[in-house]
mmCIF file of C-alpha atoms in Angstrom:
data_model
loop_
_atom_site.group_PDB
_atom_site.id
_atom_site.type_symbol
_atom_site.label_atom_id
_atom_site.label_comp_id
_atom_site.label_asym_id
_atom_site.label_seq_id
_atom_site.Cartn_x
_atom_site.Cartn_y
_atom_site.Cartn_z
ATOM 1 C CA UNK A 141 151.872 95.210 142.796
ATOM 2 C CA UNK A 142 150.343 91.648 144.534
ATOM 3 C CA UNK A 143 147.002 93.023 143.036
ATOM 4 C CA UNK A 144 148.392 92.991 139.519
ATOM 5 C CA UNK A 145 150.218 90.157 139.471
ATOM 6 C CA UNK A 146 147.371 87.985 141.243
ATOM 7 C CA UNK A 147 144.682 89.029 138.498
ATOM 8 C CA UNK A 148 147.143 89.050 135.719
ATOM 9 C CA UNK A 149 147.869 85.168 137.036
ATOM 10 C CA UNK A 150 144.345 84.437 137.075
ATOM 11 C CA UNK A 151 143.526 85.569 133.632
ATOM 12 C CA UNK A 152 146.221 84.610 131.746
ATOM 13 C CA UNK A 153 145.308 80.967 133.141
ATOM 14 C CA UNK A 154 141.080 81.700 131.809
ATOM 15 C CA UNK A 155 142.801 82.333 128.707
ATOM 16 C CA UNK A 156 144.323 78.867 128.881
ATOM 17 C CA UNK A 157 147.716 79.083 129.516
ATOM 18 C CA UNK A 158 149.366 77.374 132.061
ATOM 19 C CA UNK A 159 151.207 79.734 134.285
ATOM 20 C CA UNK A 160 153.333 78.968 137.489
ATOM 21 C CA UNK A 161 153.998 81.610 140.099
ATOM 22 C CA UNK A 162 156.976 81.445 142.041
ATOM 23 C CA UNK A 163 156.585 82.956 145.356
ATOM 24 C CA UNK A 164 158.295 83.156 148.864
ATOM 25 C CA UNK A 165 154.797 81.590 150.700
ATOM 26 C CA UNK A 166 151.291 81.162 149.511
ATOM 27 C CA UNK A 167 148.450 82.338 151.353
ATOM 28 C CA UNK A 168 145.878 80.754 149.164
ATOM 29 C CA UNK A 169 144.192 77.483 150.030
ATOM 30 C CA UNK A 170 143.094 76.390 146.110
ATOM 31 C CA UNK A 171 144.998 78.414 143.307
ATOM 32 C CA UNK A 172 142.905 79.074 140.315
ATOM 33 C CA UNK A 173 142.497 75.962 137.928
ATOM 34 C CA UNK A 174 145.585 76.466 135.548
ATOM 35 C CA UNK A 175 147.649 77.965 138.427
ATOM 36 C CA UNK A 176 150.508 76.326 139.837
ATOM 37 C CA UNK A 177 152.061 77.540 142.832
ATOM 38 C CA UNK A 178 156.188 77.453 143.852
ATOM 39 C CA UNK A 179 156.215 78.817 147.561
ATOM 40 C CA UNK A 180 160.343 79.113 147.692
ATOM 41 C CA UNK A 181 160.231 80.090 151.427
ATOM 42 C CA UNK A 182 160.622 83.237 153.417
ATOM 43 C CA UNK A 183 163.952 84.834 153.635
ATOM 44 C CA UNK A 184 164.596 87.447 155.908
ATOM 45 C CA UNK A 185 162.010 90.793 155.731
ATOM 46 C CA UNK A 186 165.220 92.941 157.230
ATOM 47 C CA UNK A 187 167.194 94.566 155.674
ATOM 48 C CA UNK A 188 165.196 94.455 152.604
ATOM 49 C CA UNK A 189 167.569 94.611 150.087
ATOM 50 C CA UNK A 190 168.951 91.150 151.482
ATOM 51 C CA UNK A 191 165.819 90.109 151.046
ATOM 52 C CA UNK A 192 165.261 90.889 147.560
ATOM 53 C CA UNK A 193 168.753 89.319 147.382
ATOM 54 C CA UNK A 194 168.458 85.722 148.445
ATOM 55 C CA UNK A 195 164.676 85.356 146.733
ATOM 56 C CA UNK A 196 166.487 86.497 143.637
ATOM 57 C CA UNK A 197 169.068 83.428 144.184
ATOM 58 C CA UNK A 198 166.419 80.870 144.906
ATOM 59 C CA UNK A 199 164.215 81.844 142.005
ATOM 60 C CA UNK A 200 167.541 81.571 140.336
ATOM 61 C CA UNK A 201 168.570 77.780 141.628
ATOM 62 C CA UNK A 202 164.728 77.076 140.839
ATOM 63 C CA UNK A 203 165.307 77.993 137.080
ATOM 64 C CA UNK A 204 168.478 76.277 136.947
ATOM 65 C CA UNK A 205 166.748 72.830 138.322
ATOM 66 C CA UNK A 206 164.195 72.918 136.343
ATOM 67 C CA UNK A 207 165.562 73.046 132.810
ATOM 68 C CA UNK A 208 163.681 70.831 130.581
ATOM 69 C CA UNK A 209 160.529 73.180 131.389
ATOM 70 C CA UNK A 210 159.699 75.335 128.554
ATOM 71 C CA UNK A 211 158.755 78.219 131.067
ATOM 72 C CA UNK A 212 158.795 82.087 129.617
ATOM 73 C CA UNK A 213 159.718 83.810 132.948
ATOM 74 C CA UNK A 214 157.422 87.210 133.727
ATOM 75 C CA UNK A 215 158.866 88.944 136.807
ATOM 76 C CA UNK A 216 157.725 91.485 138.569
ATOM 77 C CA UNK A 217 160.714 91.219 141.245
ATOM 78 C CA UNK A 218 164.469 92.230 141.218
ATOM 79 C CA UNK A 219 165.329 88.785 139.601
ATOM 80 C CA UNK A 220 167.638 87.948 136.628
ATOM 81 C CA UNK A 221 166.593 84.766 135.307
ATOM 82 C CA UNK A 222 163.605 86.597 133.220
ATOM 83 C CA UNK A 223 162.749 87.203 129.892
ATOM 84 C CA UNK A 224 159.791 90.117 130.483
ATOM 85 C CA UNK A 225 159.803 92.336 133.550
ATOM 86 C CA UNK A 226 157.198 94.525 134.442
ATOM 87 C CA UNK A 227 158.219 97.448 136.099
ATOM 88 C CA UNK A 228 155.110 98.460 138.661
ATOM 89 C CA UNK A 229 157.265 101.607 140.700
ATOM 90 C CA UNK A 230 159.253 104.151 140.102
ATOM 91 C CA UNK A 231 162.959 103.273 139.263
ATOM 92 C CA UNK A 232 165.702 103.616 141.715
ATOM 93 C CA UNK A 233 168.233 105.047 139.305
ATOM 94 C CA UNK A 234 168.333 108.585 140.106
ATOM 95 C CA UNK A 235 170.020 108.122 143.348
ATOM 96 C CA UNK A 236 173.122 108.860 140.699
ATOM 97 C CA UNK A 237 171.813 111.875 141.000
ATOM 98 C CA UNK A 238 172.299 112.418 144.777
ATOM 99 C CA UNK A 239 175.695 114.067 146.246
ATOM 100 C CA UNK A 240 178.221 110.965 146.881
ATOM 101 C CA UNK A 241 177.610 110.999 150.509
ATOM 102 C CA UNK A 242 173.538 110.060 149.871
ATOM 103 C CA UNK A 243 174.498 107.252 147.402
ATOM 104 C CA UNK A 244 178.200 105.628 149.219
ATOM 105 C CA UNK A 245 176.531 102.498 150.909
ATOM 106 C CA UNK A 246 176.280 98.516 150.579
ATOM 107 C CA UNK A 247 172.489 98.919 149.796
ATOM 108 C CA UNK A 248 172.217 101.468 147.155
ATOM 109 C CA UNK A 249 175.236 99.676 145.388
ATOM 110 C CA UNK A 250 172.644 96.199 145.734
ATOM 111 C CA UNK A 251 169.776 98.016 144.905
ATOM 112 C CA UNK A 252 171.092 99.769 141.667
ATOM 113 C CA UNK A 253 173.140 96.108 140.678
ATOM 114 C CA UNK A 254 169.905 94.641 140.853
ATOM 115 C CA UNK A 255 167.898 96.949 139.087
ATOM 116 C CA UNK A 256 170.462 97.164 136.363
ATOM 117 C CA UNK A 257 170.194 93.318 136.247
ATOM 118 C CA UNK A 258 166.354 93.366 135.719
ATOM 119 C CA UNK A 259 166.258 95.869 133.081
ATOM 120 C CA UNK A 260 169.594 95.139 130.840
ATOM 121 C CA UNK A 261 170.481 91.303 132.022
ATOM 122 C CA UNK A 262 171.365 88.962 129.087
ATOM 123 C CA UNK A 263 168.395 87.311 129.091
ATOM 124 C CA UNK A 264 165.530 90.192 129.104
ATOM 125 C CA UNK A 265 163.699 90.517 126.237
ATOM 126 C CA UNK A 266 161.094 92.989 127.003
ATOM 127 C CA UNK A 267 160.307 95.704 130.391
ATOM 128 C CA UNK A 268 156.702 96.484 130.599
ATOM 129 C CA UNK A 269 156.235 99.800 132.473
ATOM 130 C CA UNK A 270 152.848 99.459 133.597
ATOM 131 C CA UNK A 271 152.838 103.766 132.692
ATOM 132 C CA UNK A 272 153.934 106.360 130.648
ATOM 133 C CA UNK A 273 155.484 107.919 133.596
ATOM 134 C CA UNK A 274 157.798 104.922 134.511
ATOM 135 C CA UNK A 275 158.753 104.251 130.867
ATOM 136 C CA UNK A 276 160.057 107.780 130.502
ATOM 137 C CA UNK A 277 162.379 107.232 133.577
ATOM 138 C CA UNK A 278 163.355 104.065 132.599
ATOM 139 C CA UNK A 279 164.453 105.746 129.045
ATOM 140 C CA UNK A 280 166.539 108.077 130.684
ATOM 141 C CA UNK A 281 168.437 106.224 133.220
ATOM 142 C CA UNK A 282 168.673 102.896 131.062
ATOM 143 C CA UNK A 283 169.316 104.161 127.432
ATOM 144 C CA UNK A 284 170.993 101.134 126.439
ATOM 145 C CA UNK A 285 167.575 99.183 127.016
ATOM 146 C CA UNK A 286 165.660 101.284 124.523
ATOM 147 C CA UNK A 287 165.261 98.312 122.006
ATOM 148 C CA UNK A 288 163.666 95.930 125.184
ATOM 149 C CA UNK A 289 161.152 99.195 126.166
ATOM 150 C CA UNK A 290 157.567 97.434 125.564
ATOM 151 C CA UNK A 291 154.620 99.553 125.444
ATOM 152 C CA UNK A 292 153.051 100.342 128.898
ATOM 153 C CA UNK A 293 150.720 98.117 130.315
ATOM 154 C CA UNK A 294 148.637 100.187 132.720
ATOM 155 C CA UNK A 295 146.836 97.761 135.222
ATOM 156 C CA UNK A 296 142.857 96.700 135.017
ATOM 157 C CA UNK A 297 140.071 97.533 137.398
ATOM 158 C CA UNK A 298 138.193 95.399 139.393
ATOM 159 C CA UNK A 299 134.113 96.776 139.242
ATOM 160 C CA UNK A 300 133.001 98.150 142.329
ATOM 161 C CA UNK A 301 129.236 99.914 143.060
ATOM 162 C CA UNK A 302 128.779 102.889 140.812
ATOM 163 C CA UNK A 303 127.928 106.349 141.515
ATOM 164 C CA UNK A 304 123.971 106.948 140.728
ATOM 165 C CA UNK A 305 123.705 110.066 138.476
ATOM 166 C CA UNK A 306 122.471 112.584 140.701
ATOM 167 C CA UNK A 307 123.083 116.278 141.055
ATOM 168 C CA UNK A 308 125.431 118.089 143.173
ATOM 169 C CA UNK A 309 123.616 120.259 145.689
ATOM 170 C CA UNK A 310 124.846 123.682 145.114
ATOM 171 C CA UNK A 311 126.115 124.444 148.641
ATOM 172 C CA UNK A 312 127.163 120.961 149.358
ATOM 173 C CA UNK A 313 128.724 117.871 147.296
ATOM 174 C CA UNK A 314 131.235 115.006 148.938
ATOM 175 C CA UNK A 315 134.810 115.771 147.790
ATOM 176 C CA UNK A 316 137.248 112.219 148.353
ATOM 177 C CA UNK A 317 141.218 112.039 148.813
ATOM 178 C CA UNK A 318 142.733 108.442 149.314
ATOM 179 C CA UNK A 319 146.423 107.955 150.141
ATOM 180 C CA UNK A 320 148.008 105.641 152.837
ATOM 181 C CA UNK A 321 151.112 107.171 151.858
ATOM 182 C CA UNK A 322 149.638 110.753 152.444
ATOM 183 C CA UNK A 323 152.632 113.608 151.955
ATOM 184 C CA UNK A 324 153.725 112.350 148.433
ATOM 185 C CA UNK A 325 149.897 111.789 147.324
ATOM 186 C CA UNK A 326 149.210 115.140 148.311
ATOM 187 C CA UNK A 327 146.672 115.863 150.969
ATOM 188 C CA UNK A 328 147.846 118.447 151.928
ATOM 189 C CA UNK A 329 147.581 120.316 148.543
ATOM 190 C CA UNK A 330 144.178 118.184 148.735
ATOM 191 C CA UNK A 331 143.216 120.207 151.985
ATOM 192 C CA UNK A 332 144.142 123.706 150.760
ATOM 193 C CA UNK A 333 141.640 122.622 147.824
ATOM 194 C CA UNK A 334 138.735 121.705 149.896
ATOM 195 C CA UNK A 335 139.391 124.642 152.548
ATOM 196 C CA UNK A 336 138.643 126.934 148.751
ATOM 197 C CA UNK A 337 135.274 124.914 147.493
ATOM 198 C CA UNK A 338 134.129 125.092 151.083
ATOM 199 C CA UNK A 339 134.419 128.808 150.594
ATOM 200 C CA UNK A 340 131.349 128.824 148.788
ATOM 201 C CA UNK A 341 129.924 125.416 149.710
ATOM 202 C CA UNK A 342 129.690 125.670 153.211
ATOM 203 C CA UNK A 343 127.758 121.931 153.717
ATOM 204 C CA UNK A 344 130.575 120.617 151.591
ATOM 205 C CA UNK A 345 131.934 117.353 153.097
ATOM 206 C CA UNK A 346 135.745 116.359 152.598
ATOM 207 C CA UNK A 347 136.887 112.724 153.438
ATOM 208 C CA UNK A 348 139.875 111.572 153.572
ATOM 209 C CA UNK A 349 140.290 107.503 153.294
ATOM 210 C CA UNK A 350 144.548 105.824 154.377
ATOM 211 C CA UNK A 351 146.289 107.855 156.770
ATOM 212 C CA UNK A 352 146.238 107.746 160.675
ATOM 213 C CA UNK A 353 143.598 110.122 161.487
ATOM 214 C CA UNK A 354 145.961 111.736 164.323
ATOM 215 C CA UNK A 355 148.940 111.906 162.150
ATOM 216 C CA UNK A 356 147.019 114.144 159.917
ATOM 217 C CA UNK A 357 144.648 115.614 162.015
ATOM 218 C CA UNK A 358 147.281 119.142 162.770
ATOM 219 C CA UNK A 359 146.446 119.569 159.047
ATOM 220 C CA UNK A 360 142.739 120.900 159.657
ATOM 221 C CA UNK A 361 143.103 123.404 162.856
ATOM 222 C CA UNK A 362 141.742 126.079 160.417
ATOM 223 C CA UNK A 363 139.998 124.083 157.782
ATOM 224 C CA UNK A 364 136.467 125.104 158.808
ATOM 225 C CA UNK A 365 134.220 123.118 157.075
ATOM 226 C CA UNK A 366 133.075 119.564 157.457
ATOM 227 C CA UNK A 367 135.938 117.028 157.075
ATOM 228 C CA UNK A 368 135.902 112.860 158.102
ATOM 229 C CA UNK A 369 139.219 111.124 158.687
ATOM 230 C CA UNK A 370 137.855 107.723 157.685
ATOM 231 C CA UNK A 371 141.236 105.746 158.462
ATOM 232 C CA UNK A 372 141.657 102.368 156.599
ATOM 233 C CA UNK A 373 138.484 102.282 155.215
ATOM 234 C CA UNK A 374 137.384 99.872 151.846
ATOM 235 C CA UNK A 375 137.513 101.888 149.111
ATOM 236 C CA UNK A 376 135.255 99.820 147.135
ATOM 237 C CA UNK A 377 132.381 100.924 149.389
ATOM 238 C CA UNK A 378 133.501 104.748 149.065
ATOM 239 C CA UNK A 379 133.885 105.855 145.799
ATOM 240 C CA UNK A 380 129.815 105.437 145.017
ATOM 241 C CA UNK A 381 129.538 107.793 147.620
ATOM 242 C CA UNK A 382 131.490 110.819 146.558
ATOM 243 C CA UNK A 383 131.009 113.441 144.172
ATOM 244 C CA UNK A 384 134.672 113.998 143.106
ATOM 245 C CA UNK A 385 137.949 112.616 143.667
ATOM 246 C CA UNK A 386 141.141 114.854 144.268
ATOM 247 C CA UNK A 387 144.506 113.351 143.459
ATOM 248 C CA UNK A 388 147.438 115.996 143.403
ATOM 249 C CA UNK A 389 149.886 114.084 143.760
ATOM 250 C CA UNK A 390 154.148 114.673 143.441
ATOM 251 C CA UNK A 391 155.061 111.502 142.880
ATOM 252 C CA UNK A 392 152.797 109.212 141.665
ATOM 253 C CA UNK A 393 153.917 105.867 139.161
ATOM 254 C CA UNK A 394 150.023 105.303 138.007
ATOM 255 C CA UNK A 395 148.007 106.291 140.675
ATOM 256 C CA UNK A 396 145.250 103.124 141.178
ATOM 257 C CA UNK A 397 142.719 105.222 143.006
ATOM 258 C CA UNK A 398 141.862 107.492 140.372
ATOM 259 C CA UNK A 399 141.653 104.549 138.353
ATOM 260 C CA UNK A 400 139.173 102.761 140.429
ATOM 261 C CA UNK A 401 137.131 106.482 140.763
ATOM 262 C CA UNK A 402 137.037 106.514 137.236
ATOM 263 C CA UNK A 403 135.419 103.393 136.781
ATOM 264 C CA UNK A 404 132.924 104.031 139.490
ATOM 265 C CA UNK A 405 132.091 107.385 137.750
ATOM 266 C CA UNK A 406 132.983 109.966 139.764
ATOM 267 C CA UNK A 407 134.880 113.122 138.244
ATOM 268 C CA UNK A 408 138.583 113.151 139.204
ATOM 269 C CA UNK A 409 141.006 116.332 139.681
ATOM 270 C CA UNK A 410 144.795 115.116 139.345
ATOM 271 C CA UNK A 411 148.496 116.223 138.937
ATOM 272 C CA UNK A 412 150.105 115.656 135.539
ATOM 273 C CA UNK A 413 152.793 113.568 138.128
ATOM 274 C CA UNK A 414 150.333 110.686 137.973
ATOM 275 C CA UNK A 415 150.842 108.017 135.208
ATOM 276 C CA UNK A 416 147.109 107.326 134.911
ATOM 277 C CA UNK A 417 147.118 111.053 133.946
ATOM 278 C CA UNK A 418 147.253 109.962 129.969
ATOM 279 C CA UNK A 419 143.647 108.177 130.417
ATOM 280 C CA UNK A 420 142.271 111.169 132.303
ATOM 281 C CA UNK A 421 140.139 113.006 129.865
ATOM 282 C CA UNK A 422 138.177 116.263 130.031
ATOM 283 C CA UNK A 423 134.657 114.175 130.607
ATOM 284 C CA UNK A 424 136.487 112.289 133.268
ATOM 285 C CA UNK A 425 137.369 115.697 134.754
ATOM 286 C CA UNK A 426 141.159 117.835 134.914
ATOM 287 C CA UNK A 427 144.623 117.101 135.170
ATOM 288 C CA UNK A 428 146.391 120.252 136.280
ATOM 289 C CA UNK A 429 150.343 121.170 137.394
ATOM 290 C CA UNK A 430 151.290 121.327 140.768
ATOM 291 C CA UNK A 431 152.615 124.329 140.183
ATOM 292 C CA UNK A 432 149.196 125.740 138.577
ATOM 293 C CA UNK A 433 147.723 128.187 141.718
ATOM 294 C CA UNK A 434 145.388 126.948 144.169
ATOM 295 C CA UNK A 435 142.440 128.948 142.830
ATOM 296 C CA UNK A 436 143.220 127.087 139.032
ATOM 297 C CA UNK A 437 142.467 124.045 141.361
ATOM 298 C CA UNK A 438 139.457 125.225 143.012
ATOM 299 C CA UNK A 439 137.592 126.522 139.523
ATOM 300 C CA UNK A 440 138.398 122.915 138.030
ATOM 301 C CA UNK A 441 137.096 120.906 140.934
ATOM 302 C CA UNK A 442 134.118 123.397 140.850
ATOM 303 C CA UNK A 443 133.407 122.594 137.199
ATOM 304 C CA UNK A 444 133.196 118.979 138.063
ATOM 305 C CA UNK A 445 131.122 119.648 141.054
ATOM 306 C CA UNK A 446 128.720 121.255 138.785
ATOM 307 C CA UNK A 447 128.342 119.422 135.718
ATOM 308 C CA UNK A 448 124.799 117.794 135.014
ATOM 309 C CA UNK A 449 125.612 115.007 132.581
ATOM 310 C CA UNK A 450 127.147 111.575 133.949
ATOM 311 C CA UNK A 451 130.579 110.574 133.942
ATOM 312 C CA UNK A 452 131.467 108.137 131.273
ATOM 313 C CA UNK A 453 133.200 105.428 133.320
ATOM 314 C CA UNK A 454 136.865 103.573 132.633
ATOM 315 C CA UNK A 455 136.415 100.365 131.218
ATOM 316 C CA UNK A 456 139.806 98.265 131.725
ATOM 317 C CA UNK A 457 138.869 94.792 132.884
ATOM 318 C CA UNK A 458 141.934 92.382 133.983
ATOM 319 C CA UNK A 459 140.841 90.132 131.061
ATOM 320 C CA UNK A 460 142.480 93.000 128.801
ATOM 321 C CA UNK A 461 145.385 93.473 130.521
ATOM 322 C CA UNK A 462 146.099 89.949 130.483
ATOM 323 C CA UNK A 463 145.166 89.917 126.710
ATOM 324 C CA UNK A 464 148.053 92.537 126.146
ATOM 325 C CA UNK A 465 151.138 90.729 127.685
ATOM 326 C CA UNK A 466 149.330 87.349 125.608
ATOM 327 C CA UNK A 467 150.024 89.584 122.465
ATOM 328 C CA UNK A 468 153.464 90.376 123.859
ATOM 329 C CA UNK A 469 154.613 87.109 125.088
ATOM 330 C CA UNK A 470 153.555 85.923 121.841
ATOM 331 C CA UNK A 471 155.967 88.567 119.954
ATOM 332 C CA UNK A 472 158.841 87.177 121.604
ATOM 333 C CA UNK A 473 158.538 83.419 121.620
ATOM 334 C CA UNK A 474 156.255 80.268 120.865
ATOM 335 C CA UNK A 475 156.189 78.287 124.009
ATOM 336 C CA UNK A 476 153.015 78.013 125.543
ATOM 337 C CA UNK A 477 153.304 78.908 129.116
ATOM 338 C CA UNK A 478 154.083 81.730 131.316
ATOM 339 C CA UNK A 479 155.452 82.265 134.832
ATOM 340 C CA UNK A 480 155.133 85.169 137.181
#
């Protein structure tokens, strides 16, 4: 989320608009020109829902003291002083769901207030899901907001080195998986994968960028082919490197990585749980089910293994994104500045 809101600040200010970003602390020494920054202080990190609590009241007593300012307020926080919210995870709503006994405490009752607040307060004009996946599960857990639902805004990519068009040796290739947060991203659906191309590419490498290498090490005992647990390495200086991404992940609200693949042309294999999913296309490579077998997985990583012609690429600058929420702020109300 600090990724999208930072370039999202910095364009919309290139554009010319003046844009202020309230913020507990700022950890930059010269903002952008057009930038001003509102560091509000740090409240406690623990728990965290108190946390989201009191920066809520002080961005509140902020707006309240500063009234003559024709700000449009953008959050991207549990607030309730906004106008446009964009909504960057998935929601929290379907802890209603849950039997009593998993949702009966003082922090799912703040959480699900303050969620409620963000989406349907008086003041909210329009909630940007930033994917298709998000705005479907804000639909069904906030009907009454269904007038407010903006289009998605999916975020921009920042260019990194590009994979060189070169062919796949036939026994070999570099397969990639990134995920810090490893179990819901999906490696090890990821491993069972790679354990069927090395079948039949036995000098097949398989890297894995995010997790502890010993917390997922118990995961290869019988994986038999080449594997690197790479840690927290930059990403930027990966993707050029491998031949296809593998994303199969349960959970996913957008699913950055495959974005960032994409626009370094490599070939991507993904769940249909990932919002990025609806920008996936057959040249970029396959979006499959999780509950599709293993094998369906294997034949459509193959295919991208093998395929001669280049990848086209994902064009989706920052400068585009920030274009979009100009057109929306716009929609909703003449002033001319912005706050995040």
């Amino acid at each position: 989320m600090e990724r999208y809101v930072w370039e999202l600040t910095r364009e919309l200010a290139a554009l010319g608009h003046r844009v202020g970003v309230l913020c507990e602390e700022t950890f930059v020494p010269e903002p952008p020109p057009g930038v001003e920054m509102f560091p509000l202080g740090s409240p406690w990190r623990r728990p965290r829902w108190v946390s989201y609590l009191r920066f809520s009241r002080r961005v509140g007593r902020w707006v309240e003291d500063h009234p003559s300012e024709p700000w449009l307020v953008h959050s991207h926080e549990r607030t309730g002083n906004h106008q446009v919210t964009t909504f960057h995870g998935p929601p929290f709503a379907p802890v209603r769901d849950r039997p009593l006994w998993r949702r009966t405490s003082l922090r799912v009752a703040a959480y699900l207030w303050m969620e409620r607040r963000e989406v349907c307060g008086p003041k909210v004009r329009a909630v940007v899901p930033n994917s298709r996946v998000i705005a479907d599960q804000l639909r069904r857990y906030y009907p009454d907001a269904a007038a407010r639902m903006a289009d998605p805004i999916v975020p921009g990519v920042v260019p990194s080195p590009v994979r060189p068009s070169r062919p796949v040796p036939g026994d070999g290739g570099i397969v990639g998986f990134v995920g810090y947060e490893w179990r819901r991203k999906g490696l090890e659906m990821a491993v069972r994968i790679a354990k069927g191309l090395a079948r039949t590419r036995p000098k097949m490498e398989f890297w894995v960028v995010g997790p502890d290498p010993e917390e997922v090490r118990h995961l290869f005992r019988d994986f038999g082919g080449t594997y690197r647990l790479l840690g927290k390495a930059e990403t930027a200086d990966l993707y050029h490197r491998i031949d296809l991404l593998l994303h199969p992940a349960a959970r996913e609200p957008y699913g950055m990585v495959v974005a960032e693949a994409m626009a370094a042309k490599v070939g991507v294999v993904i769940s249909d749980h990932c919002g990025v999913a609806d920008t996936v296309t057959e040249r970029h490579g396959s979006v499959l089910s999780l509950q599709d077998p293993v094998e369906e997985w294997v034949a459509a990583s193959r295919r991208v293994l093998e395929r001669s012609d280049p990848f086209p690429g994902y064009d989706r600058t920052w400068k585009l994104v920030a274009m979009d929420y100009e057109r929306l702020y716009r929609s909703l109300t003449p002033v001319p500045s912005s706050e995040g």
